[in-house]
Amino acid sequence: MKSNGWAFIMPAMVMIGLFMIYPILSSLWMSFQTGRGMNLSFGGFDNLLRLTEDPVFLQALLNTGTFLVVQVPIMIVLALLMATLLNNPDLKFRGLLRTAIFLPCVTSLVAYAILFKSMFALDGVVNQTLIGLYLIDQPIPWLSDPFWAKVLVIIGITWRWTGYNMIFYLAALQNIDRSIYEAARVDGVPPRAVFFRLTIPMLKPVILFTCVMSTIGTLQLFDEVVNLTEGGPGDATLTLSMYIYNLTFKFMPSFGYAATVSYVIVVLVAILSFIQFYVARDRK
């Protein structure tokens, strides 16, 4: 009986070992190797020392941290507010609005990047609208200015992934017993207190989940940056994932150093996830 059980799970264990565990251990060993191309040799902690002296890595780390600190809170709050509004049974066209907000996350990345480049060009519809409303005098260089390029990436990520997070909140809200809100209404609890004292605590597990997933996604940010700004202007929007790609496929291949940068992301994900779980823990 036991041998039959092992026979059933053995193919899955072999696949997991071959395609998950072996690459992880191999990349960890590679992170201690130096050299170009396949001419690698054991270098100990040389790659870690190189990280501290590499201005491009430090710039990529700063850019990724900026996207994480600015974009994730904005997206989480927007998703939560939208889910709360769209959970109102008296709201008309709820299905249409939910679909419209969720639609960006299933839109082709390349298609939306091309559209964004057109909209945010110097003579694009965004600048023309802002000038028409007398909010600005000169068109904003969204794609060529380091600050505005970061803002454009943040707008793009927020537009694409807010609806995705909203769906989690909406599903959680619909599972809350309506009698709780009825009891609060009968007791005269104001709407703001209902939201902060009842809704938010009951959504805490889902908020924690979306925060962790959004943090991981932002630390691995690659697609949007490549398609919108290609990491520029200069290295103003270069992220850690894009730097790993450049080290591996664009520059002279430096697989060992690229593996070291990859493990920086792993360490950051572990630290930030631990902090988020610690902050959201139940306090007795």
PDB file of C-alpha atoms in Angstrom:
ATOM      1  CA  MET A   1       0.000   0.000   0.000  1.00  0.00           C
ATOM      2  CA  LYS A   2       2.817   2.361   0.940  1.00  0.00           C
ATOM      3  CA  SER A   3       4.728   1.544  -2.240  1.00  0.00           C
ATOM      4  CA  ASN A   4       1.618   2.313  -4.300  1.00  0.00           C
ATOM      5  CA  GLY A   5       1.342   5.699  -2.599  1.00  0.00           C
ATOM      6  CA  TRP A   6       4.965   6.553  -3.347  1.00  0.00           C
ATOM      7  CA  ALA A   7       4.461   5.454  -6.941  1.00  0.00           C
ATOM      8  CA  PHE A   8       1.611   7.948  -7.307  1.00  0.00           C
ATOM      9  CA  ILE A   9       3.509  10.942  -5.920  1.00  0.00           C
ATOM     10  CA  MET A  10       6.956  10.064  -7.318  1.00  0.00           C
ATOM     11  CA  PRO A  11       6.401  11.678 -10.771  1.00  0.00           C
ATOM     12  CA  ALA A  12       5.301  14.927  -9.113  1.00  0.00           C
ATOM     13  CA  MET A  13       8.267  14.836  -6.704  1.00  0.00           C
ATOM     14  CA  VAL A  14      10.696  14.247  -9.570  1.00  0.00           C
ATOM     15  CA  MET A  15       9.239  17.171 -11.548  1.00  0.00           C
ATOM     16  CA  ILE A  16       9.353  19.474  -8.506  1.00  0.00           C
ATOM     17  CA  GLY A  17      12.926  18.473  -7.780  1.00  0.00           C
ATOM     18  CA  LEU A  18      13.994  18.878 -11.411  1.00  0.00           C
ATOM     19  CA  PHE A  19      12.264  22.150 -12.230  1.00  0.00           C
ATOM     20  CA  MET A  20      12.108  23.892  -8.817  1.00  0.00           C
ATOM     21  CA  ILE A  21      14.601  22.641  -6.250  1.00  0.00           C
ATOM     22  CA  TYR A  22      17.528  22.038  -8.624  1.00  0.00           C
ATOM     23  CA  PRO A  23      17.312  25.543 -10.259  1.00  0.00           C
ATOM     24  CA  ILE A  24      17.132  27.173  -6.807  1.00  0.00           C
ATOM     25  CA  LEU A  25      20.205  25.323  -5.531  1.00  0.00           C
ATOM     26  CA  SER A  26      22.045  25.782  -8.839  1.00  0.00           C
ATOM     27  CA  SER A  27      21.397  29.562  -8.887  1.00  0.00           C
ATOM     28  CA  LEU A  28      22.479  29.794  -5.226  1.00  0.00           C
ATOM     29  CA  TRP A  29      25.787  28.104  -6.078  1.00  0.00           C
ATOM     30  CA  MET A  30      26.129  30.287  -9.181  1.00  0.00           C
ATOM     31  CA  SER A  31      25.730  33.440  -7.065  1.00  0.00           C
ATOM     32  CA  PHE A  32      29.116  32.660  -5.498  1.00  0.00           C
ATOM     33  CA  GLN A  33      30.829  32.387  -8.891  1.00  0.00           C
ATOM     34  CA  THR A  34      32.469  35.147 -10.913  1.00  0.00           C
ATOM     35  CA  GLY A  35      33.489  35.458 -14.539  1.00  0.00           C
ATOM     36  CA  ARG A  36      32.025  36.150 -17.968  1.00  0.00           C
ATOM     37  CA  GLY A  37      29.864  33.803 -19.984  1.00  0.00           C
ATOM     38  CA  MET A  38      30.433  30.185 -19.013  1.00  0.00           C
ATOM     39  CA  ASN A  39      33.974  30.862 -17.780  1.00  0.00           C
ATOM     40  CA  LEU A  40      32.950  30.851 -14.142  1.00  0.00           C
ATOM     41  CA  SER A  41      35.074  30.265 -11.073  1.00  0.00           C
ATOM     42  CA  PHE A  42      34.353  30.301  -7.363  1.00  0.00           C
ATOM     43  CA  GLY A  43      34.658  33.868  -6.089  1.00  0.00           C
ATOM     44  CA  GLY A  44      33.299  33.598  -2.559  1.00  0.00           C
ATOM     45  CA  PHE A  45      31.630  36.856  -1.533  1.00  0.00           C
ATOM     46  CA  ASP A  46      33.085  38.919  -4.414  1.00  0.00           C
ATOM     47  CA  ASN A  47      29.663  39.384  -5.993  1.00  0.00           C
ATOM     48  CA  LEU A  48      28.244  40.694  -2.715  1.00  0.00           C
ATOM     49  CA  LEU A  49      31.102  43.195  -2.457  1.00  0.00           C
ATOM     50  CA  ARG A  50      30.489  44.185  -6.079  1.00  0.00           C
ATOM     51  CA  LEU A  51      26.849  44.989  -5.213  1.00  0.00           C
ATOM     52  CA  THR A  52      27.926  47.680  -2.752  1.00  0.00           C
ATOM     53  CA  GLU A  53      30.135  49.369  -5.384  1.00  0.00           C
ATOM     54  CA  ASP A  54      27.813  49.014  -8.369  1.00  0.00           C
ATOM     55  CA  PRO A  55      26.018  52.369  -9.019  1.00  0.00           C
ATOM     56  CA  VAL A  56      23.627  50.796 -11.540  1.00  0.00           C
ATOM     57  CA  PHE A  57      22.502  48.183  -8.994  1.00  0.00           C
ATOM     58  CA  LEU A  58      22.039  50.850  -6.319  1.00  0.00           C
ATOM     59  CA  GLN A  59      19.999  52.953  -8.775  1.00  0.00           C
ATOM     60  CA  ALA A  60      17.861  49.918  -9.679  1.00  0.00           C
ATOM     61  CA  LEU A  61      17.368  49.156  -5.976  1.00  0.00           C
ATOM     62  CA  LEU A  62      16.333  52.762  -5.299  1.00  0.00           C
ATOM     63  CA  ASN A  63      13.921  52.773  -8.252  1.00  0.00           C
ATOM     64  CA  THR A  64      12.329  49.477  -7.186  1.00  0.00           C
ATOM     65  CA  GLY A  65      11.981  50.739  -3.616  1.00  0.00           C
ATOM     66  CA  THR A  66      10.369  53.951  -4.867  1.00  0.00           C
ATOM     67  CA  PHE A  67       7.809  52.032  -6.927  1.00  0.00           C
ATOM     68  CA  LEU A  68       7.106  49.778  -3.945  1.00  0.00           C
ATOM     69  CA  VAL A  69       6.659  52.547  -1.364  1.00  0.00           C
ATOM     70  CA  VAL A  70       4.571  54.833  -3.583  1.00  0.00           C
ATOM     71  CA  GLN A  71       2.568  52.521  -5.819  1.00  0.00           C
ATOM     72  CA  VAL A  72       1.514  49.644  -3.556  1.00  0.00           C
ATOM     73  CA  PRO A  73      -0.254  51.763  -0.863  1.00  0.00           C
ATOM     74  CA  ILE A  74      -2.037  53.832  -3.541  1.00  0.00           C
ATOM     75  CA  MET A  75      -3.223  50.702  -5.346  1.00  0.00           C
ATOM     76  CA  ILE A  76      -4.368  48.919  -2.169  1.00  0.00           C
ATOM     77  CA  VAL A  77      -6.364  51.930  -0.934  1.00  0.00           C
ATOM     78  CA  LEU A  78      -7.947  52.514  -4.355  1.00  0.00           C
ATOM     79  CA  ALA A  79      -8.882  48.827  -4.678  1.00  0.00           C
ATOM     80  CA  LEU A  80     -10.419  48.828  -1.198  1.00  0.00           C
ATOM     81  CA  LEU A  81     -12.464  51.975  -1.834  1.00  0.00           C
ATOM     82  CA  MET A  82     -13.681  50.747  -5.216  1.00  0.00           C
ATOM     83  CA  ALA A  83     -14.668  47.355  -3.772  1.00  0.00           C
ATOM     84  CA  THR A  84     -16.611  49.058  -0.986  1.00  0.00           C
ATOM     85  CA  LEU A  85     -18.450  51.304  -3.463  1.00  0.00           C
ATOM     86  CA  LEU A  86     -19.196  48.457  -5.874  1.00  0.00           C
ATOM     87  CA  ASN A  87     -20.515  46.310  -3.015  1.00  0.00           C
ATOM     88  CA  ASN A  88     -23.375  48.759  -2.498  1.00  0.00           C
ATOM     89  CA  PRO A  89     -26.571  46.914  -3.558  1.00  0.00           C
ATOM     90  CA  ASP A  90     -28.230  50.229  -4.470  1.00  0.00           C
ATOM     91  CA  LEU A  91     -25.549  51.132  -7.028  1.00  0.00           C
ATOM     92  CA  LYS A  92     -26.747  50.859 -10.619  1.00  0.00           C
ATOM     93  CA  PHE A  93     -24.671  49.181 -13.369  1.00  0.00           C
ATOM     94  CA  ARG A  94     -22.532  47.415 -10.755  1.00  0.00           C
ATOM     95  CA  GLY A  95     -21.730  44.536 -13.109  1.00  0.00           C
ATOM     96  CA  LEU A  96     -20.645  46.886 -15.872  1.00  0.00           C
ATOM     97  CA  LEU A  97     -18.463  48.953 -13.510  1.00  0.00           C
ATOM     98  CA  ARG A  98     -16.855  45.842 -12.009  1.00  0.00           C
ATOM     99  CA  THR A  99     -16.017  44.555 -15.484  1.00  0.00           C
ATOM    100  CA  ALA A 100     -14.631  47.926 -16.598  1.00  0.00           C
ATOM    101  CA  ILE A 101     -12.319  48.178 -13.570  1.00  0.00           C
ATOM    102  CA  PHE A 102     -11.166  44.548 -13.809  1.00  0.00           C
ATOM    103  CA  LEU A 103     -10.623  44.683 -17.587  1.00  0.00           C
ATOM    104  CA  PRO A 104      -7.126  46.310 -17.554  1.00  0.00           C
ATOM    105  CA  CYS A 105      -5.518  43.297 -15.827  1.00  0.00           C
ATOM    106  CA  VAL A 106      -6.549  41.005 -18.688  1.00  0.00           C
ATOM    107  CA  THR A 107      -5.561  43.538 -21.358  1.00  0.00           C
ATOM    108  CA  SER A 108      -2.522  42.799 -23.492  1.00  0.00           C
ATOM    109  CA  LEU A 109       0.537  44.378 -21.901  1.00  0.00           C
ATOM    110  CA  VAL A 110       2.022  45.423 -25.246  1.00  0.00           C
ATOM    111  CA  ALA A 111      -1.270  46.924 -26.431  1.00  0.00           C
ATOM    112  CA  TYR A 112      -1.711  49.022 -23.305  1.00  0.00           C
ATOM    113  CA  ALA A 113       1.952  50.094 -23.348  1.00  0.00           C
ATOM    114  CA  ILE A 114       1.592  51.367 -26.931  1.00  0.00           C
ATOM    115  CA  LEU A 115      -1.623  53.148 -25.978  1.00  0.00           C
ATOM    116  CA  PHE A 116      -0.001  54.728 -22.912  1.00  0.00           C
ATOM    117  CA  LYS A 117       2.986  55.928 -24.960  1.00  0.00           C
ATOM    118  CA  SER A 118       0.593  57.568 -27.403  1.00  0.00           C
ATOM    119  CA  MET A 119      -1.568  59.119 -24.670  1.00  0.00           C
ATOM    120  CA  PHE A 120       1.407  60.436 -22.653  1.00  0.00           C
ATOM    121  CA  ALA A 121       3.458  61.726 -25.587  1.00  0.00           C
ATOM    122  CA  LEU A 122       4.308  65.438 -25.696  1.00  0.00           C
ATOM    123  CA  ASP A 123       1.411  66.013 -28.098  1.00  0.00           C
ATOM    124  CA  GLY A 124      -0.722  63.213 -26.593  1.00  0.00           C
ATOM    125  CA  VAL A 125      -4.244  63.463 -25.313  1.00  0.00           C
ATOM    126  CA  VAL A 126      -3.152  63.740 -21.646  1.00  0.00           C
ATOM    127  CA  ASN A 127      -0.990  66.841 -22.204  1.00  0.00           C
ATOM    128  CA  GLN A 128      -3.584  68.386 -24.501  1.00  0.00           C
ATOM    129  CA  THR A 129      -6.291  67.850 -21.880  1.00  0.00           C
ATOM    130  CA  LEU A 130      -4.180  69.310 -19.059  1.00  0.00           C
ATOM    131  CA  ILE A 131      -3.285  72.345 -21.197  1.00  0.00           C
ATOM    132  CA  GLY A 132      -6.930  72.710 -22.244  1.00  0.00           C
ATOM    133  CA  LEU A 133      -7.951  72.772 -18.568  1.00  0.00           C
ATOM    134  CA  TYR A 134      -5.225  75.409 -17.885  1.00  0.00           C
ATOM    135  CA  LEU A 135      -3.575  73.085 -15.337  1.00  0.00           C
ATOM    136  CA  ILE A 136      -0.186  73.307 -17.084  1.00  0.00           C
ATOM    137  CA  ASP A 137       1.439  75.773 -19.506  1.00  0.00           C
ATOM    138  CA  GLN A 138       3.901  73.419 -21.170  1.00  0.00           C
ATOM    139  CA  PRO A 139       3.472  69.731 -22.052  1.00  0.00           C
ATOM    140  CA  ILE A 140       4.888  67.342 -19.443  1.00  0.00           C
ATOM    141  CA  PRO A 141       7.786  65.170 -20.748  1.00  0.00           C
ATOM    142  CA  TRP A 142       6.327  61.943 -19.359  1.00  0.00           C
ATOM    143  CA  LEU A 143       8.763  59.686 -21.229  1.00  0.00           C
ATOM    144  CA  SER A 144      11.943  61.767 -21.231  1.00  0.00           C
ATOM    145  CA  ASP A 145      12.071  63.256 -17.719  1.00  0.00           C
ATOM    146  CA  PRO A 146      13.345  60.965 -14.890  1.00  0.00           C
ATOM    147  CA  PHE A 147      10.673  62.077 -12.377  1.00  0.00           C
ATOM    148  CA  TRP A 148       7.719  61.981 -14.767  1.00  0.00           C
ATOM    149  CA  ALA A 149       8.864  58.653 -16.228  1.00  0.00           C
ATOM    150  CA  LYS A 150       8.586  57.142 -12.726  1.00  0.00           C
ATOM    151  CA  VAL A 151       5.138  58.722 -12.360  1.00  0.00           C
ATOM    152  CA  LEU A 152       4.100  57.219 -15.700  1.00  0.00           C
ATOM    153  CA  VAL A 153       5.213  53.729 -14.619  1.00  0.00           C
ATOM    154  CA  ILE A 154       3.315  54.104 -11.326  1.00  0.00           C
ATOM    155  CA  ILE A 155       0.190  55.228 -13.202  1.00  0.00           C
ATOM    156  CA  GLY A 156       0.499  52.274 -15.566  1.00  0.00           C
ATOM    157  CA  ILE A 157       0.922  49.674 -12.809  1.00  0.00           C
ATOM    158  CA  THR A 158      -1.884  51.163 -10.733  1.00  0.00           C
ATOM    159  CA  TRP A 159      -4.248  51.286 -13.720  1.00  0.00           C
ATOM    160  CA  ARG A 160      -3.525  47.674 -14.603  1.00  0.00           C
ATOM    161  CA  TRP A 161      -3.565  45.954 -11.207  1.00  0.00           C
ATOM    162  CA  THR A 162      -6.075  47.898  -9.070  1.00  0.00           C
ATOM    163  CA  GLY A 163      -9.006  45.923 -10.514  1.00  0.00           C
ATOM    164  CA  TYR A 164      -7.205  42.644  -9.806  1.00  0.00           C
ATOM    165  CA  ASN A 165      -6.898  43.464  -6.092  1.00  0.00           C
ATOM    166  CA  MET A 166     -10.415  44.900  -6.019  1.00  0.00           C
ATOM    167  CA  ILE A 167     -11.839  41.486  -6.937  1.00  0.00           C
ATOM    168  CA  PHE A 168     -10.346  39.933  -3.777  1.00  0.00           C
ATOM    169  CA  TYR A 169     -11.840  42.661  -1.572  1.00  0.00           C
ATOM    170  CA  LEU A 170     -15.193  42.430  -3.325  1.00  0.00           C
ATOM    171  CA  ALA A 171     -15.353  38.663  -2.802  1.00  0.00           C
ATOM    172  CA  ALA A 172     -14.449  39.095   0.872  1.00  0.00           C
ATOM    173  CA  LEU A 173     -17.039  41.853   1.362  1.00  0.00           C
ATOM    174  CA  GLN A 174     -19.779  39.685  -0.111  1.00  0.00           C
ATOM    175  CA  ASN A 175     -18.985  36.970   2.448  1.00  0.00           C
ATOM    176  CA  ILE A 176     -19.516  39.298   5.418  1.00  0.00           C
ATOM    177  CA  ASP A 177     -22.839  38.666   7.149  1.00  0.00           C
ATOM    178  CA  ARG A 178     -25.180  41.568   6.353  1.00  0.00           C
ATOM    179  CA  SER A 179     -26.717  41.268   9.827  1.00  0.00           C
ATOM    180  CA  ILE A 180     -23.530  42.762  11.284  1.00  0.00           C
ATOM    181  CA  TYR A 181     -24.079  45.963   9.302  1.00  0.00           C
ATOM    182  CA  GLU A 182     -27.788  45.945  10.165  1.00  0.00           C
ATOM    183  CA  ALA A 183     -26.928  45.710  13.870  1.00  0.00           C
ATOM    184  CA  ALA A 184     -24.456  48.595  13.512  1.00  0.00           C
ATOM    185  CA  ARG A 185     -27.074  50.686  11.701  1.00  0.00           C
ATOM    186  CA  VAL A 186     -29.675  49.993  14.415  1.00  0.00           C
ATOM    187  CA  ASP A 187     -27.128  50.987  17.079  1.00  0.00           C
ATOM    188  CA  GLY A 188     -26.503  54.264  15.250  1.00  0.00           C
ATOM    189  CA  VAL A 189     -22.857  53.614  14.307  1.00  0.00           C
ATOM    190  CA  PRO A 190     -21.746  56.239  11.737  1.00  0.00           C
ATOM    191  CA  PRO A 191     -20.651  54.962   8.275  1.00  0.00           C
ATOM    192  CA  ARG A 192     -17.017  55.984   8.826  1.00  0.00           C
ATOM    193  CA  ALA A 193     -16.829  53.959  12.045  1.00  0.00           C
ATOM    194  CA  VAL A 194     -18.502  51.003  10.319  1.00  0.00           C
ATOM    195  CA  PHE A 195     -15.820  51.083   7.626  1.00  0.00           C
ATOM    196  CA  PHE A 196     -12.812  51.453   9.931  1.00  0.00           C
ATOM    197  CA  ARG A 197     -14.055  49.451  12.950  1.00  0.00           C
ATOM    198  CA  LEU A 198     -15.950  46.632  11.198  1.00  0.00           C
ATOM    199  CA  THR A 199     -15.088  46.322   7.514  1.00  0.00           C
ATOM    200  CA  ILE A 200     -11.305  46.813   7.705  1.00  0.00           C
ATOM    201  CA  PRO A 201     -10.753  44.349  10.619  1.00  0.00           C
ATOM    202  CA  MET A 202     -12.857  41.692   8.908  1.00  0.00           C
ATOM    203  CA  LEU A 203     -10.893  42.173   5.672  1.00  0.00           C
ATOM    204  CA  LYS A 204      -7.509  42.018   7.401  1.00  0.00           C
ATOM    205  CA  PRO A 205      -6.515  38.540   6.095  1.00  0.00           C
ATOM    206  CA  VAL A 206      -7.358  39.566   2.523  1.00  0.00           C
ATOM    207  CA  ILE A 207      -5.581  42.919   2.889  1.00  0.00           C
ATOM    208  CA  LEU A 208      -2.507  41.077   4.178  1.00  0.00           C
ATOM    209  CA  PHE A 209      -2.640  38.668   1.239  1.00  0.00           C
ATOM    210  CA  THR A 210      -2.920  41.451  -1.366  1.00  0.00           C
ATOM    211  CA  CYS A 211      -0.163  43.473   0.321  1.00  0.00           C
ATOM    212  CA  VAL A 212       2.232  40.510   0.258  1.00  0.00           C
ATOM    213  CA  MET A 213       1.383  39.609  -3.339  1.00  0.00           C
ATOM    214  CA  SER A 214       1.646  43.233  -4.492  1.00  0.00           C
ATOM    215  CA  THR A 215       4.994  43.608  -2.723  1.00  0.00           C
ATOM    216  CA  ILE A 216       6.343  40.502  -4.443  1.00  0.00           C
ATOM    217  CA  GLY A 217       4.988  41.661  -7.801  1.00  0.00           C
ATOM    218  CA  THR A 218       6.530  45.120  -7.478  1.00  0.00           C
ATOM    219  CA  LEU A 219       9.927  43.741  -6.433  1.00  0.00           C
ATOM    220  CA  GLN A 220       9.799  41.605  -9.599  1.00  0.00           C
ATOM    221  CA  LEU A 221       8.602  44.512 -11.749  1.00  0.00           C
ATOM    222  CA  PHE A 222       9.811  44.005 -15.318  1.00  0.00           C
ATOM    223  CA  ASP A 223       7.161  43.977 -18.046  1.00  0.00           C
ATOM    224  CA  GLU A 224       5.711  47.452 -17.576  1.00  0.00           C
ATOM    225  CA  VAL A 225       9.109  49.131 -17.347  1.00  0.00           C
ATOM    226  CA  VAL A 226      10.442  47.386 -20.453  1.00  0.00           C
ATOM    227  CA  ASN A 227       7.401  48.227 -22.540  1.00  0.00           C
ATOM    228  CA  LEU A 228       6.784  51.772 -21.292  1.00  0.00           C
ATOM    229  CA  THR A 229      10.209  53.321 -20.719  1.00  0.00           C
ATOM    230  CA  GLU A 230      12.803  50.581 -21.387  1.00  0.00           C
ATOM    231  CA  GLY A 231      14.363  51.541 -18.057  1.00  0.00           C
ATOM    232  CA  GLY A 232      15.009  55.119 -19.121  1.00  0.00           C
ATOM    233  CA  PRO A 233      15.608  57.931 -19.418  1.00  0.00           C
ATOM    234  CA  GLY A 234      19.104  56.921 -18.373  1.00  0.00           C
ATOM    235  CA  ASP A 235      18.474  54.402 -15.603  1.00  0.00           C
ATOM    236  CA  ALA A 236      15.674  56.440 -14.018  1.00  0.00           C
ATOM    237  CA  THR A 237      13.128  53.585 -14.152  1.00  0.00           C
ATOM    238  CA  LEU A 238      15.505  50.615 -14.209  1.00  0.00           C
ATOM    239  CA  THR A 239      14.312  47.919 -11.801  1.00  0.00           C
ATOM    240  CA  LEU A 240      16.145  44.988 -10.223  1.00  0.00           C
ATOM    241  CA  SER A 241      14.468  42.465 -12.515  1.00  0.00           C
ATOM    242  CA  MET A 242      15.351  44.473 -15.604  1.00  0.00           C
ATOM    243  CA  TYR A 243      18.938  44.800 -14.390  1.00  0.00           C
ATOM    244  CA  ILE A 244      19.100  41.006 -14.003  1.00  0.00           C
ATOM    245  CA  TYR A 245      17.855  40.682 -17.578  1.00  0.00           C
ATOM    246  CA  ASN A 246      20.469  43.164 -18.809  1.00  0.00           C
ATOM    247  CA  LEU A 247      23.261  41.348 -16.946  1.00  0.00           C
ATOM    248  CA  THR A 248      22.189  38.025 -18.415  1.00  0.00           C
ATOM    249  CA  PHE A 249      21.116  38.783 -21.973  1.00  0.00           C
ATOM    250  CA  LYS A 250      21.990  42.376 -22.922  1.00  0.00           C
ATOM    251  CA  PHE A 251      25.484  43.024 -21.561  1.00  0.00           C
ATOM    252  CA  MET A 252      28.399  40.563 -21.603  1.00  0.00           C
ATOM    253  CA  PRO A 253      26.755  37.634 -19.735  1.00  0.00           C
ATOM    254  CA  SER A 254      27.562  37.683 -16.045  1.00  0.00           C
ATOM    255  CA  PHE A 255      25.474  34.809 -14.752  1.00  0.00           C
ATOM    256  CA  GLY A 256      27.037  34.702 -11.287  1.00  0.00           C
ATOM    257  CA  TYR A 257      26.461  38.387 -10.586  1.00  0.00           C
ATOM    258  CA  ALA A 258      22.937  38.202 -12.041  1.00  0.00           C
ATOM    259  CA  ALA A 259      22.193  35.300  -9.667  1.00  0.00           C
ATOM    260  CA  THR A 260      23.446  37.402  -6.746  1.00  0.00           C
ATOM    261  CA  VAL A 261      21.099  40.259  -7.689  1.00  0.00           C
ATOM    262  CA  SER A 262      18.273  37.710  -7.931  1.00  0.00           C
ATOM    263  CA  TYR A 263      18.893  36.621  -4.363  1.00  0.00           C
ATOM    264  CA  VAL A 264      18.722  40.249  -3.268  1.00  0.00           C
ATOM    265  CA  ILE A 265      15.086  40.165  -4.418  1.00  0.00           C
ATOM    266  CA  VAL A 266      14.550  36.878  -2.535  1.00  0.00           C
ATOM    267  CA  VAL A 267      15.935  38.381   0.681  1.00  0.00           C
ATOM    268  CA  LEU A 268      13.860  41.566   0.269  1.00  0.00           C
ATOM    269  CA  VAL A 269      10.685  39.527  -0.310  1.00  0.00           C
ATOM    270  CA  ALA A 270      11.388  37.426   2.801  1.00  0.00           C
ATOM    271  CA  ILE A 271      12.101  40.463   5.007  1.00  0.00           C
ATOM    272  CA  LEU A 272       9.138  42.537   3.810  1.00  0.00           C
ATOM    273  CA  SER A 273       6.726  39.572   4.011  1.00  0.00           C
ATOM    274  CA  PHE A 274       7.871  38.846   7.571  1.00  0.00           C
ATOM    275  CA  ILE A 275       7.347  42.507   8.523  1.00  0.00           C
ATOM    276  CA  GLN A 276       3.859  42.528   6.989  1.00  0.00           C
ATOM    277  CA  PHE A 277       2.850  39.303   8.762  1.00  0.00           C
ATOM    278  CA  TYR A 278       4.295  40.627  12.033  1.00  0.00           C
ATOM    279  CA  VAL A 279       2.435  43.947  11.789  1.00  0.00           C
ATOM    280  CA  ALA A 280      -0.852  42.204  10.867  1.00  0.00           C
ATOM    281  CA  ARG A 281      -0.602  39.514  13.559  1.00  0.00           C
ATOM    282  CA  ASP A 282      -3.431  39.074  16.025  1.00  0.00           C
ATOM    283  CA  ARG A 283      -2.694  40.862  19.297  1.00  0.00           C
ATOM    284  CA  LYS A 284      -4.178  39.239  22.376  1.00  0.00           C
TER     285      LYS A 284
END
